[in-house]
Short mmCIF file of C-alpha atoms in Angstrom, two decimals:
data_model
loop_
_atom_site.label_atom_id
_atom_site.label_comp_id
_atom_site.label_asym_id
_atom_site.label_seq_id
_atom_site.Cartn_x
_atom_site.Cartn_y
_atom_site.Cartn_z
CA UNK A 1 17.48 -39.84 -50.85
CA UNK A 2 13.74 -39.52 -50.35
CA UNK A 3 11.66 -42.68 -50.58
CA UNK A 4 8.48 -42.72 -52.60
CA UNK A 5 5.40 -42.14 -50.44
CA UNK A 6 2.95 -45.04 -50.27
CA UNK A 7 -0.59 -44.26 -51.40
CA UNK A 8 -2.06 -45.96 -48.33
CA UNK A 9 -0.16 -43.63 -46.02
CA UNK A 10 -1.12 -40.60 -48.06
CA UNK A 11 -4.73 -41.77 -47.87
CA UNK A 12 -4.56 -41.92 -44.09
CA UNK A 13 -2.88 -38.50 -43.86
CA UNK A 14 -5.45 -36.79 -46.06
CA UNK A 15 -8.66 -38.66 -45.23
CA UNK A 16 -11.52 -36.57 -43.89
CA UNK A 17 -12.68 -37.27 -40.36
CA UNK A 18 -15.10 -40.16 -40.47
CA UNK A 19 -16.70 -42.90 -38.39
CA UNK A 20 -13.64 -45.15 -38.05
CA UNK A 21 -11.72 -42.31 -36.36
CA UNK A 22 -14.35 -42.03 -33.64
CA UNK A 23 -14.52 -45.80 -33.28
CA UNK A 24 -10.76 -45.96 -32.74
CA UNK A 25 -10.93 -43.12 -30.21
CA UNK A 26 -13.61 -44.91 -28.17
CA UNK A 27 -11.89 -48.30 -28.30
CA UNK A 28 -8.49 -46.92 -27.33
CA UNK A 29 -9.99 -44.35 -24.98
CA UNK A 30 -11.86 -46.90 -22.89
CA UNK A 31 -8.49 -48.39 -22.03
CA UNK A 32 -7.38 -45.04 -20.65
CA UNK A 33 -10.69 -44.61 -18.85
CA UNK A 34 -9.90 -47.90 -17.08
CA UNK A 35 -6.25 -46.91 -16.51
CA UNK A 36 -7.21 -43.73 -14.68
CA UNK A 37 -9.96 -45.40 -12.69
CA UNK A 38 -7.62 -48.15 -11.49
CA UNK A 39 -4.66 -45.88 -10.74
CA UNK A 40 -6.49 -43.17 -8.83
CA UNK A 41 -9.41 -44.95 -7.13
CA UNK A 42 -6.90 -46.26 -4.60
CA UNK A 43 -6.62 -42.74 -3.15
CA UNK A 44 -10.28 -42.89 -2.06
CA UNK A 45 -9.80 -46.02 0.07
CA UNK A 46 -6.29 -45.83 1.59
CA UNK A 47 -7.53 -44.12 4.76
CA UNK A 48 -10.25 -46.77 5.07
CA UNK A 49 -7.61 -49.52 4.79
CA UNK A 50 -5.72 -47.92 7.66
CA UNK A 51 -8.83 -47.83 9.85
CA UNK A 52 -9.71 -51.44 9.06
CA UNK A 53 -6.35 -53.13 9.43
CA UNK A 54 -4.05 -50.85 11.45
CA UNK A 55 -6.17 -49.37 14.22
CA UNK A 56 -4.38 -49.17 17.57
CA UNK A 57 -6.78 -48.34 20.47
CA UNK A 58 -3.88 -47.01 22.52
CA UNK A 59 -3.07 -44.32 19.98
CA UNK A 60 -6.33 -42.42 20.38
CA UNK A 61 -6.35 -41.83 16.60
CA UNK A 62 -8.08 -43.56 13.64
CA UNK A 63 -5.90 -46.30 12.18
CA UNK A 64 -3.53 -45.31 9.39
CA UNK A 65 -1.32 -47.29 7.04
CA UNK A 66 2.29 -47.56 8.24
CA UNK A 67 4.78 -45.68 6.02
CA UNK A 68 6.11 -48.75 4.22
CA UNK A 69 2.62 -50.15 3.60
CA UNK A 70 1.24 -46.80 2.42
CA UNK A 71 4.17 -46.35 0.05
CA UNK A 72 3.66 -49.85 -1.33
CA UNK A 73 -0.12 -49.52 -1.79
CA UNK A 74 0.22 -46.14 -3.52
CA UNK A 75 3.36 -46.90 -5.53
CA UNK A 76 3.33 -50.56 -6.53
CA UNK A 77 0.96 -50.01 -9.48
CA UNK A 78 3.29 -47.28 -10.74
CA UNK A 79 6.24 -49.69 -10.55
CA UNK A 80 4.22 -52.21 -12.55
CA UNK A 81 3.26 -49.53 -15.08
CA UNK A 82 6.91 -48.58 -15.60
CA UNK A 83 7.85 -52.20 -16.34
CA UNK A 84 4.78 -52.66 -18.58
CA UNK A 85 5.53 -49.55 -20.63
CA UNK A 86 9.04 -50.74 -21.41
CA UNK A 87 8.04 -54.35 -22.12
CA UNK A 88 4.86 -53.84 -24.12
CA UNK A 89 6.32 -50.83 -25.92
CA UNK A 90 9.15 -53.02 -27.19
CA UNK A 91 6.79 -55.92 -27.93
CA UNK A 92 4.46 -53.66 -29.93
CA UNK A 93 7.29 -52.90 -32.37
CA UNK A 94 8.26 -56.56 -32.61
CA UNK A 95 4.92 -58.36 -32.91
CA UNK A 96 2.63 -55.55 -34.05
CA UNK A 97 0.30 -53.21 -32.24
CA UNK A 98 -2.85 -55.31 -32.58
CA UNK A 99 -1.36 -58.63 -31.41
CA UNK A 100 -0.21 -57.09 -28.14
CA UNK A 101 -3.22 -54.82 -27.60
CA UNK A 102 -5.53 -57.53 -26.26
CA UNK A 103 -2.92 -58.88 -23.83
CA UNK A 104 -2.80 -55.64 -21.85
CA UNK A 105 -6.58 -55.43 -21.55
CA UNK A 106 -7.05 -58.97 -20.27
CA UNK A 107 -4.26 -58.46 -17.75
CA UNK A 108 -6.06 -55.37 -16.49
CA UNK A 109 -9.39 -57.22 -16.15
CA UNK A 110 -7.92 -60.17 -14.21
CA UNK A 111 -5.78 -57.98 -11.97
CA UNK A 112 -8.59 -55.52 -11.17
CA UNK A 113 -10.71 -58.42 -9.95
CA UNK A 114 -7.74 -59.76 -7.99
CA UNK A 115 -7.23 -56.50 -6.10
CA UNK A 116 -10.56 -57.02 -4.34
CA UNK A 117 -9.60 -60.48 -3.10
CA UNK A 118 -7.41 -61.41 -0.16
CA UNK A 119 -5.63 -64.61 0.80
CA UNK A 120 -6.02 -64.71 4.58
CA UNK A 121 -7.49 -62.41 7.20
CA UNK A 122 -4.46 -60.64 8.66
CA UNK A 123 -3.40 -57.15 7.66
CA UNK A 124 -0.16 -58.51 6.20
CA UNK A 125 -1.88 -61.06 3.97
CA UNK A 126 -4.52 -58.59 2.75
CA UNK A 127 -1.96 -55.89 1.91
CA UNK A 128 0.36 -58.43 0.25
CA UNK A 129 -2.46 -59.68 -1.98
CA UNK A 130 -3.54 -56.13 -2.80
CA UNK A 131 -0.02 -55.06 -3.72
CA UNK A 132 0.61 -58.23 -5.78
CA UNK A 133 -2.43 -57.69 -7.99
CA UNK A 134 -1.92 -53.92 -8.20
CA UNK A 135 1.58 -54.52 -9.56
CA UNK A 136 0.20 -56.66 -12.40
CA UNK A 137 -2.67 -54.23 -12.87
CA UNK A 138 -0.07 -51.51 -13.35
CA UNK A 139 1.86 -53.77 -15.72
CA UNK A 140 -1.17 -54.00 -18.00
CA UNK A 141 -1.93 -50.30 -17.65
CA UNK A 142 1.66 -49.52 -18.62
CA UNK A 143 1.31 -51.45 -21.86
CA UNK A 144 -1.78 -49.49 -22.77
CA UNK A 145 0.17 -46.21 -22.96
CA UNK A 146 2.52 -46.86 -25.92
CA UNK A 147 0.08 -49.10 -27.78
CA UNK A 148 -2.94 -46.78 -27.61
CA UNK A 149 -0.89 -43.70 -28.50
CA UNK A 150 0.85 -45.43 -31.40
CA UNK A 151 -2.32 -46.98 -32.80
CA UNK A 152 -4.20 -43.69 -32.70
CA UNK A 153 -1.34 -41.70 -34.24
CA UNK A 154 -0.98 -44.24 -37.06
CA UNK A 155 -4.72 -44.30 -37.78
CA UNK A 156 -5.23 -40.53 -37.72
CA UNK A 157 -4.99 -37.96 -40.50
CA UNK A 158 -2.29 -35.33 -40.11
CA UNK A 159 -4.70 -32.39 -39.90
CA UNK A 160 -6.49 -33.56 -36.74
CA UNK A 161 -4.02 -36.16 -35.42
CA UNK A 162 -3.29 -34.20 -32.25
CA UNK A 163 -6.97 -33.91 -31.36
CA UNK A 164 -7.57 -37.63 -31.91
CA UNK A 165 -4.66 -38.72 -29.70
CA UNK A 166 -5.62 -36.11 -27.10
CA UNK A 167 -9.22 -37.39 -27.12
CA UNK A 168 -7.98 -40.90 -26.30
CA UNK A 169 -5.92 -39.53 -23.43
CA UNK A 170 -8.77 -37.27 -22.27
CA UNK A 171 -10.71 -40.38 -21.27
CA UNK A 172 -8.41 -40.38 -18.23
CA UNK A 173 -10.39 -37.45 -16.87
CA UNK A 174 -13.64 -39.39 -17.08
CA UNK A 175 -11.89 -42.37 -15.46
CA UNK A 176 -10.81 -40.24 -12.49
CA UNK A 177 -14.34 -38.82 -12.27
CA UNK A 178 -15.84 -42.32 -12.45
CA UNK A 179 -13.55 -43.53 -9.67
CA UNK A 180 -14.83 -40.80 -7.39
CA UNK A 181 -18.44 -41.33 -8.46
CA UNK A 182 -18.34 -45.09 -7.78
CA UNK A 183 -16.76 -44.44 -4.38
CA UNK A 184 -19.50 -41.90 -3.57
CA UNK A 185 -22.32 -44.29 -4.52
CA UNK A 186 -20.85 -47.30 -2.73
CA UNK A 187 -19.88 -45.42 0.44
CA UNK A 188 -23.20 -43.53 0.60
CA UNK A 189 -25.13 -46.78 0.28
CA UNK A 190 -23.11 -48.58 2.94
CA UNK A 191 -23.13 -45.59 5.30
CA UNK A 192 -26.91 -45.41 5.05
CA UNK A 193 -27.34 -49.13 5.65
CA UNK A 194 -24.66 -49.52 8.35
CA UNK A 195 -24.37 -46.08 9.89
CA UNK A 196 -21.85 -45.66 12.69
CA UNK A 197 -20.93 -42.73 15.00
CA UNK A 198 -17.87 -40.59 14.37
CA UNK A 199 -14.54 -41.77 15.76
CA UNK A 200 -14.53 -39.00 18.40
CA UNK A 201 -17.93 -40.17 19.70
CA UNK A 202 -17.18 -43.89 19.77
CA UNK A 203 -13.84 -45.08 18.46
CA UNK A 204 -14.63 -48.82 18.59
CA UNK A 205 -17.96 -48.56 16.73
CA UNK A 206 -16.89 -45.94 14.16
CA UNK A 207 -15.74 -48.59 11.68
CA UNK A 208 -18.54 -50.94 10.59
CA UNK A 209 -17.42 -54.52 9.77
CA UNK A 210 -19.18 -54.17 6.41
CA UNK A 211 -16.71 -51.40 5.50
CA UNK A 212 -14.36 -54.16 4.42
CA UNK A 213 -16.59 -54.67 1.37
CA UNK A 214 -16.51 -50.99 0.40
CA UNK A 215 -12.89 -50.84 -0.76
CA UNK A 216 -13.13 -54.24 -2.47
CA UNK A 217 -16.17 -53.24 -4.56
CA UNK A 218 -14.61 -49.90 -5.55
CA UNK A 219 -11.38 -51.53 -6.75
CA UNK A 220 -13.04 -54.47 -8.54
CA UNK A 221 -15.39 -52.22 -10.52
CA UNK A 222 -12.36 -51.24 -12.63
CA UNK A 223 -12.62 -54.58 -14.44
CA UNK A 224 -15.95 -53.73 -16.12
CA UNK A 225 -14.98 -51.10 -18.72
CA UNK A 226 -11.89 -53.07 -19.75
CA UNK A 227 -13.88 -56.28 -20.22
CA UNK A 228 -16.53 -54.47 -22.27
CA UNK A 229 -13.91 -53.20 -24.72
CA UNK A 230 -11.93 -56.40 -25.34
CA UNK A 231 -13.97 -57.72 -28.31
CA UNK A 232 -13.76 -54.45 -30.22
CA UNK A 233 -10.02 -54.20 -29.75
CA UNK A 234 -9.58 -57.60 -31.32
CA UNK A 235 -11.60 -56.51 -34.37
CA UNK A 236 -9.32 -53.58 -35.18
CA UNK A 237 -6.96 -54.24 -38.13
CA UNK A 238 -3.23 -53.79 -37.69
CA UNK A 239 -2.12 -50.24 -38.45
CA UNK A 240 -1.07 -49.61 -42.03
CA UNK A 241 2.19 -48.02 -40.94
CA UNK A 242 3.31 -51.09 -39.04
CA UNK A 243 2.22 -53.43 -41.84
CA UNK A 244 3.84 -51.35 -44.60
CA UNK A 245 6.93 -49.86 -42.95
CA UNK A 246 7.86 -52.48 -40.35
CA UNK A 247 6.40 -55.75 -41.68
CA UNK A 248 7.20 -54.56 -45.26
CA UNK A 249 3.85 -55.67 -46.65
CA UNK A 250 2.46 -52.62 -48.43
CA UNK A 251 -0.13 -54.64 -50.35
CA UNK A 252 -1.67 -55.96 -47.13
CA UNK A 253 -1.63 -52.45 -45.64
CA UNK A 254 -3.48 -51.12 -48.70
CA UNK A 255 -6.03 -53.94 -48.47
CA UNK A 256 -6.66 -53.35 -44.74
CA UNK A 257 -7.07 -49.60 -45.11
CA UNK A 258 -9.27 -49.96 -48.21
CA UNK A 259 -11.81 -51.66 -45.96
CA UNK A 260 -11.40 -49.09 -43.18
CA UNK A 261 -11.57 -46.03 -45.47
CA UNK A 262 -14.09 -47.68 -47.79
CA UNK A 263 -12.15 -46.65 -50.90
CA UNK A 264 -10.03 -48.52 -53.39
CA UNK A 265 -6.31 -47.96 -52.79
CA UNK A 266 -3.93 -49.17 -55.49
CA UNK A 267 -0.26 -49.14 -54.55
CA UNK A 268 2.30 -48.11 -57.13
CA UNK A 269 4.80 -50.96 -57.69
CA UNK A 270 7.71 -48.52 -57.60
CA UNK A 271 6.64 -47.25 -54.17
CA UNK A 272 6.33 -50.80 -52.86
CA UNK A 273 9.82 -51.67 -54.12
CA UNK A 274 11.20 -48.47 -52.63
CA UNK A 275 9.81 -49.31 -49.19
CA UNK A 276 10.85 -52.96 -49.34
CA UNK A 277 14.37 -51.93 -50.29
CA UNK A 278 14.60 -49.29 -47.55
CA UNK A 279 17.89 -49.86 -45.81
CA UNK A 280 17.40 -47.28 -43.05
CA UNK A 281 16.99 -49.87 -40.31
CA UNK A 282 19.13 -48.29 -37.61
CA UNK A 283 18.46 -49.48 -34.09
CA UNK A 284 17.62 -47.71 -30.87
CA UNK A 285 21.19 -47.82 -29.57
CA UNK A 286 22.87 -46.81 -32.83
CA UNK A 287 24.77 -43.60 -33.58
CA UNK A 288 22.27 -42.89 -36.36
CA UNK A 289 19.35 -42.88 -33.91
CA UNK A 290 21.34 -40.69 -31.54
CA UNK A 291 22.01 -38.20 -34.32
CA UNK A 292 18.44 -38.09 -35.61
CA UNK A 293 16.34 -38.53 -32.46
CA UNK A 294 18.60 -38.52 -29.41
CA UNK A 295 17.70 -34.96 -28.43
CA UNK A 296 14.01 -35.66 -28.89
CA UNK A 297 14.13 -38.75 -26.67
CA UNK A 298 15.89 -36.73 -23.96
CA UNK A 299 13.17 -34.07 -24.32
CA UNK A 300 10.21 -36.46 -24.15
CA UNK A 301 11.63 -38.45 -21.21
CA UNK A 302 12.72 -35.44 -19.13
CA UNK A 303 9.47 -33.48 -19.52
CA UNK A 304 7.31 -36.53 -18.78
CA UNK A 305 9.48 -37.40 -15.75
CA UNK A 306 9.19 -33.91 -14.28
CA UNK A 307 5.48 -33.61 -15.02
CA UNK A 308 4.57 -36.85 -13.28
CA UNK A 309 6.45 -35.97 -10.11
CA UNK A 310 4.02 -33.10 -9.62
CA UNK A 311 0.94 -34.66 -11.25
CA UNK A 312 0.88 -37.89 -9.27
CA UNK A 313 1.87 -36.20 -6.02
CA UNK A 314 -1.15 -33.92 -6.39
CA UNK A 315 -3.56 -36.68 -7.43
CA UNK A 316 -2.61 -39.46 -5.03
CA UNK A 317 -2.33 -37.21 -1.97
CA UNK A 318 -4.92 -34.52 -2.61
CA UNK A 319 -6.96 -35.98 0.28
CA UNK A 320 -4.03 -35.27 2.62
CA UNK A 321 -3.55 -31.78 1.19
CA UNK A 322 -7.23 -30.92 1.59
CA UNK A 323 -7.20 -32.25 5.15
CA UNK A 324 -4.07 -30.23 5.91
CA UNK A 325 -5.72 -26.97 4.85
CA UNK A 326 -9.00 -27.81 6.57
CA UNK A 327 -11.22 -28.40 3.53
CA UNK A 328 -11.79 -31.98 4.70
CA UNK A 329 -12.50 -32.41 8.43
CA UNK A 330 -10.06 -34.36 10.63
CA UNK A 331 -10.55 -38.12 10.63
CA UNK A 332 -11.80 -38.13 14.23
CA UNK A 333 -14.90 -36.20 13.20
CA UNK A 334 -16.07 -38.91 10.77
CA UNK A 335 -16.77 -42.61 10.76
CA UNK A 336 -14.75 -44.83 8.42
CA UNK A 337 -17.25 -45.02 5.54
CA UNK A 338 -18.16 -41.34 5.74
CA UNK A 339 -14.49 -40.49 5.28
CA UNK A 340 -14.45 -42.43 1.98
CA UNK A 341 -17.52 -40.46 0.89
CA UNK A 342 -15.98 -37.06 1.68
CA UNK A 343 -12.64 -37.88 0.03
CA UNK A 344 -14.41 -39.16 -3.11
CA UNK A 345 -16.64 -36.08 -3.23
CA UNK A 346 -13.58 -33.81 -3.13
CA UNK A 347 -11.92 -35.86 -5.88
CA UNK A 348 -15.01 -35.61 -8.08
CA UNK A 349 -15.27 -31.86 -7.58
CA UNK A 350 -11.65 -31.31 -8.63
CA UNK A 351 -12.03 -33.66 -11.61
CA UNK A 352 -15.27 -32.06 -12.77
CA UNK A 353 -14.16 -28.45 -12.42
CA UNK A 354 -10.54 -28.62 -13.56
CA UNK A 355 -9.22 -32.02 -14.66
CA UNK A 356 -11.84 -32.94 -17.29
CA UNK A 357 -12.12 -29.41 -18.80
CA UNK A 358 -8.33 -29.24 -19.05
CA UNK A 359 -8.18 -32.40 -21.16
CA UNK A 360 -10.86 -31.20 -23.55
CA UNK A 361 -9.37 -27.75 -23.97
CA UNK A 362 -6.36 -29.61 -25.32
CA UNK A 363 -8.51 -31.70 -27.67
CA UNK A 364 -10.15 -28.62 -29.18
CA UNK A 365 -7.05 -26.40 -29.41
CA UNK A 366 -4.01 -28.62 -29.96
CA UNK A 367 -4.22 -28.64 -33.77
CA UNK A 368 -4.75 -24.87 -33.77
CA UNK A 369 -2.02 -23.61 -31.45
CA UNK A 370 0.33 -26.61 -31.46
CA UNK A 371 1.86 -29.02 -28.98
CA UNK A 372 4.88 -26.89 -28.06
CA UNK A 373 2.83 -23.82 -27.09
CA UNK A 374 0.37 -25.83 -24.99
CA UNK A 375 3.14 -27.65 -23.13
CA UNK A 376 5.12 -24.49 -22.46
CA UNK A 377 2.01 -22.64 -21.32
CA UNK A 378 0.95 -25.54 -19.10
CA UNK A 379 4.25 -25.81 -17.25
CA UNK A 380 4.37 -22.03 -16.82
CA UNK A 381 0.93 -21.74 -15.21
CA UNK A 382 1.43 -24.90 -13.13
CA UNK A 383 4.50 -23.18 -11.67
CA UNK A 384 2.63 -19.92 -11.09
CA UNK A 385 -0.38 -21.49 -9.34
CA UNK A 386 1.75 -23.86 -7.27
CA UNK A 387 3.70 -20.87 -6.00
CA UNK A 388 0.40 -19.09 -5.36
CA UNK A 389 -0.79 -21.88 -3.03
CA UNK A 390 2.58 -22.57 -1.38
CA UNK A 391 4.08 -19.15 -0.57
CA UNK A 392 1.02 -17.82 1.38
CA UNK A 393 0.16 -21.37 2.55
CA UNK A 394 -0.33 -20.35 6.20
CA UNK A 395 -2.81 -17.69 5.10
CA UNK A 396 -4.91 -20.20 3.16
CA UNK A 397 -4.79 -22.79 5.97
CA UNK A 398 -5.54 -20.53 8.93
CA UNK A 399 -4.65 -21.23 12.56
CA UNK A 400 -4.99 -24.53 14.39
CA UNK A 401 -8.09 -25.01 16.55
CA UNK A 402 -10.22 -27.82 18.00
CA UNK A 403 -12.02 -28.32 14.66
CA UNK A 404 -8.74 -28.63 12.75
CA UNK A 405 -7.88 -25.23 11.23
CA UNK A 406 -9.89 -22.03 11.55
CA UNK A 407 -9.75 -18.56 10.05
CA UNK A 408 -8.24 -19.61 6.75
CA UNK A 409 -9.47 -19.18 3.20
CA UNK A 410 -9.96 -22.79 2.19
CA UNK A 411 -12.13 -22.03 -0.84
CA UNK A 412 -9.47 -19.79 -2.40
CA UNK A 413 -6.84 -22.47 -1.80
CA UNK A 414 -8.94 -25.14 -3.52
CA UNK A 415 -9.65 -22.85 -6.50
CA UNK A 416 -5.96 -22.05 -6.99
CA UNK A 417 -5.02 -25.69 -6.47
CA UNK A 418 -7.61 -26.72 -9.07
CA UNK A 419 -5.96 -24.45 -11.64
CA UNK A 420 -2.77 -26.52 -11.34
CA UNK A 421 -4.82 -29.56 -12.42
CA UNK A 422 -6.44 -27.63 -15.25
CA UNK A 423 -3.12 -26.47 -16.71
CA UNK A 424 -1.46 -29.83 -16.26
CA UNK A 425 -4.15 -31.36 -18.48
CA UNK A 426 -4.44 -28.34 -20.77
CA UNK A 427 -0.70 -28.65 -20.96
CA UNK A 428 2.07 -31.21 -20.48
CA UNK A 429 -0.01 -34.10 -19.14
CA UNK A 430 -1.59 -34.32 -22.60
CA UNK A 431 1.29 -33.24 -24.83
CA UNK A 432 3.88 -35.53 -23.23
CA UNK A 433 1.60 -38.41 -24.23
CA UNK A 434 1.03 -37.15 -27.78
CA UNK A 435 4.44 -36.06 -29.05
CA UNK A 436 6.36 -39.36 -28.53
CA UNK A 437 3.75 -41.09 -30.71
CA UNK A 438 4.58 -38.74 -33.60
CA UNK A 439 8.30 -38.01 -33.84
CA UNK A 440 9.96 -41.46 -33.84
CA UNK A 441 10.24 -43.97 -36.74
CA UNK A 442 7.48 -46.58 -37.14
CA UNK A 443 9.80 -49.47 -36.28
CA UNK A 444 10.77 -47.76 -32.97
CA UNK A 445 7.66 -45.68 -32.28
CA UNK A 446 6.05 -47.92 -29.67
CA UNK A 447 9.40 -48.60 -27.99
CA UNK A 448 10.33 -44.92 -27.73
CA UNK A 449 6.87 -44.01 -26.48
CA UNK A 450 7.21 -46.74 -23.87
CA UNK A 451 10.60 -45.37 -22.77
CA UNK A 452 9.18 -41.85 -22.51
CA UNK A 453 6.15 -43.07 -20.58
CA UNK A 454 8.36 -45.18 -18.29
CA UNK A 455 10.38 -42.07 -17.48
CA UNK A 456 7.08 -40.46 -16.51
CA UNK A 457 6.21 -43.35 -14.23
CA UNK A 458 9.66 -43.07 -12.66
CA UNK A 459 8.71 -39.50 -11.85
CA UNK A 460 5.36 -40.69 -10.52
CA UNK A 461 7.17 -43.13 -8.21
CA UNK A 462 9.40 -40.30 -6.98
CA UNK A 463 6.27 -38.23 -6.35
CA UNK A 464 4.30 -41.05 -4.71
CA UNK A 465 7.09 -42.08 -2.36
CA UNK A 466 8.82 -38.73 -1.91
CA UNK A 467 5.78 -36.53 -1.27
CA UNK A 468 4.46 -38.96 1.33
CA UNK A 469 7.55 -38.39 3.48
CA UNK A 470 8.42 -34.82 2.50
CA UNK A 471 4.99 -33.43 3.37
CA UNK A 472 5.16 -34.67 6.97
CA UNK A 473 5.25 -31.95 9.61
CA UNK A 474 8.55 -30.55 10.81
CA UNK A 475 7.33 -31.24 14.38
CA UNK A 476 7.55 -34.84 15.51
CA UNK A 477 4.26 -34.76 17.46
CA UNK A 478 2.31 -33.71 14.35
CA UNK A 479 3.60 -36.40 11.97
CA UNK A 480 1.47 -39.41 11.02
CA UNK A 481 2.14 -42.59 12.97
CA UNK A 482 5.44 -44.19 12.01
CA UNK A 483 6.72 -41.34 9.85
CA UNK A 484 9.86 -39.30 10.44
CA UNK A 485 9.64 -35.52 10.34
CA UNK A 486 9.54 -33.96 6.87
CA UNK A 487 9.77 -30.50 5.38
CA UNK A 488 6.03 -29.76 5.74
CA UNK A 489 3.26 -29.20 3.20
CA UNK A 490 4.32 -25.66 2.39
CA UNK A 491 7.89 -26.58 1.48
CA UNK A 492 6.73 -29.74 -0.35
CA UNK A 493 4.41 -27.66 -2.54
CA UNK A 494 7.24 -25.22 -3.27
CA UNK A 495 9.41 -28.16 -4.40
CA UNK A 496 6.63 -29.16 -6.82
CA UNK A 497 6.65 -25.59 -8.19
CA UNK A 498 10.40 -25.92 -8.84
CA UNK A 499 9.82 -29.24 -10.62
CA UNK A 500 7.26 -27.57 -12.90
CA UNK A 501 9.73 -24.79 -13.70
CA UNK A 502 12.33 -27.38 -14.74
CA UNK A 503 9.72 -28.97 -17.00
CA UNK A 504 9.21 -25.58 -18.66
CA UNK A 505 12.95 -25.42 -19.46
CA UNK A 506 13.13 -29.01 -20.80
CA UNK A 507 10.20 -28.35 -23.17
CA UNK A 508 12.64 -26.55 -25.50
CA UNK A 509 14.15 -29.95 -26.35
CA UNK A 510 10.87 -31.12 -27.91
CA UNK A 511 9.97 -30.18 -31.53
CA UNK A 512 6.62 -28.92 -32.81
CA UNK A 513 4.80 -31.67 -34.73
CA UNK A 514 1.60 -29.88 -35.71
CA UNK A 515 0.37 -30.40 -39.29
CA UNK A 516 3.17 -32.73 -40.42
CA UNK A 517 2.90 -36.35 -41.51
CA UNK A 518 4.43 -39.04 -39.32
CA UNK A 519 6.87 -39.97 -42.09
CA UNK A 520 8.03 -36.38 -42.45
CA UNK A 521 8.58 -36.09 -38.70
CA UNK A 522 10.28 -39.43 -38.18
CA UNK A 523 12.29 -39.64 -41.40
CA UNK A 524 10.63 -42.88 -42.57
CA UNK A 525 10.40 -41.39 -46.08
CA UNK A 526 13.91 -40.00 -46.04
CA UNK A 527 17.08 -41.99 -45.67
CA UNK A 528 19.13 -38.85 -45.04
CA UNK A 529 16.85 -36.71 -42.85
CA UNK A 530 14.00 -36.88 -40.46
CA UNK A 531 12.98 -35.01 -37.38
CA UNK A 532 16.52 -34.90 -36.13
CA UNK A 533 18.15 -33.66 -39.32
CA UNK A 534 18.66 -30.15 -40.61
CA UNK A 535 16.33 -30.55 -43.56
CA UNK A 536 13.48 -32.78 -44.59
CA UNK A 537 13.16 -33.81 -48.22
CA UNK A 538 9.78 -33.28 -49.87
CA UNK A 539 7.70 -36.22 -51.00
CA UNK A 540 8.18 -37.25 -54.60
CA UNK A 541 4.50 -37.05 -55.35
CA UNK A 542 1.34 -35.64 -53.81
CA UNK A 543 -1.80 -37.74 -54.10
CA UNK A 544 -5.07 -36.43 -55.38
CA UNK A 545 -6.87 -35.43 -52.21
CA UNK A 546 -10.28 -35.78 -53.86
CA UNK A 547 -9.77 -39.55 -53.99
CA UNK A 548 -10.04 -39.88 -50.22
CA UNK A 549 -12.74 -37.37 -49.25
CA UNK A 550 -15.56 -39.62 -48.10
#
């Protein structure tokens, strides 16, 4: 039996794009700007941390983080994010999206500041402090995923919902770019003020004592955008879909959205009674959920898991990849602060030329060509370009010489490698975030998005820890200090291509959601159907669209 559609939900579905949509995008998007900054700025300073705290004069090489420390520094925030996605996703369905939204932001502010502090002077104490605060930073970041996606999907109209959610997520690109830009400015300033010779010229003097401030400033700057957004998050009303469909208070939902939409919304008493009497309250672990949405949850978790193995491997270790092919010079040819500058410059170039455009291609095209097509296309081209850089890898890298590697085609490698970033963002990195916010019932939407996102972070952890070891040379003398031999960069990149191909196959488990209301997709208006059923009942009445065109 189909339930009567609430006028407030019809108003949201059919409202023209207006100022409150853009306000919501900015407020939610600044959280993702901060998320990306905090997660990926660590890649600009990990080599500096090795030089500062793990330099061994007897080695004849710049200091580098031991394997266990490097894995912890790169992966602990991802572990925190996984836990935060599960916890805050569940809490968002229990307490409401708005009540939990401010908690995640304040946790991010406090933890970002904490990452720049250290209790003690030894390497062990500094790394322990850094990892402690980065775990809780990740915990807050994790909560931002399901809450921001759910809030934006429940505020948006059905015609441009995909673009609005994608625009929130696209702020990640600017966050990655900002992380590189801040690192460039800070490192350039310190290198100018406290210039030191390259490691090869004078190993002892190549690391200025003031370099210890560089990584702290870069990490702590992540607190600013989150702090600036906190007030506006607290001013947002609870979403009408949570208030009406979960809290069962349709009158309050109508009142809240009347102020937001600046129109008078009068709920029909029969519709209110229909919603309040809705008995379709099946739980996440019920047979009913398995029948309606089990396949979809498998699809959203598997595709996000596979995507993040490749995506985070490429992002967190692109400095190592660029060094391996000779685009960045060997560490011996730079001083400690100059190395931060060059790594950050490479990160900015990739973000500016491929990452950011990829996100915004999705924003502009997702409601025209659909989520399914973009995700399928993205995984396909990620596979193609990863094979293109891995199979002829020795050709791109060139032969080993005193300057690192000579005779290769480094520019072509970087261009092809950049295309994998472009099609991950104009592809599954965006759609895996969007679809889980659309296809599940309102009472389980934040929880299911959190589960899907947590599966992604599990993939990110596999990528962060696995790639670090797998990409080590097959020759013991060429591995980084403390690492066992691996399968080499070429084979590691080919494994990432295989992962992308598996993501392409798993995409067929995910439905197309373009142009449909959330209630039609999730089954919140239909006790017998929904996204997992064979048919979806039509709404009993269609509102007058002229009422809501502002």
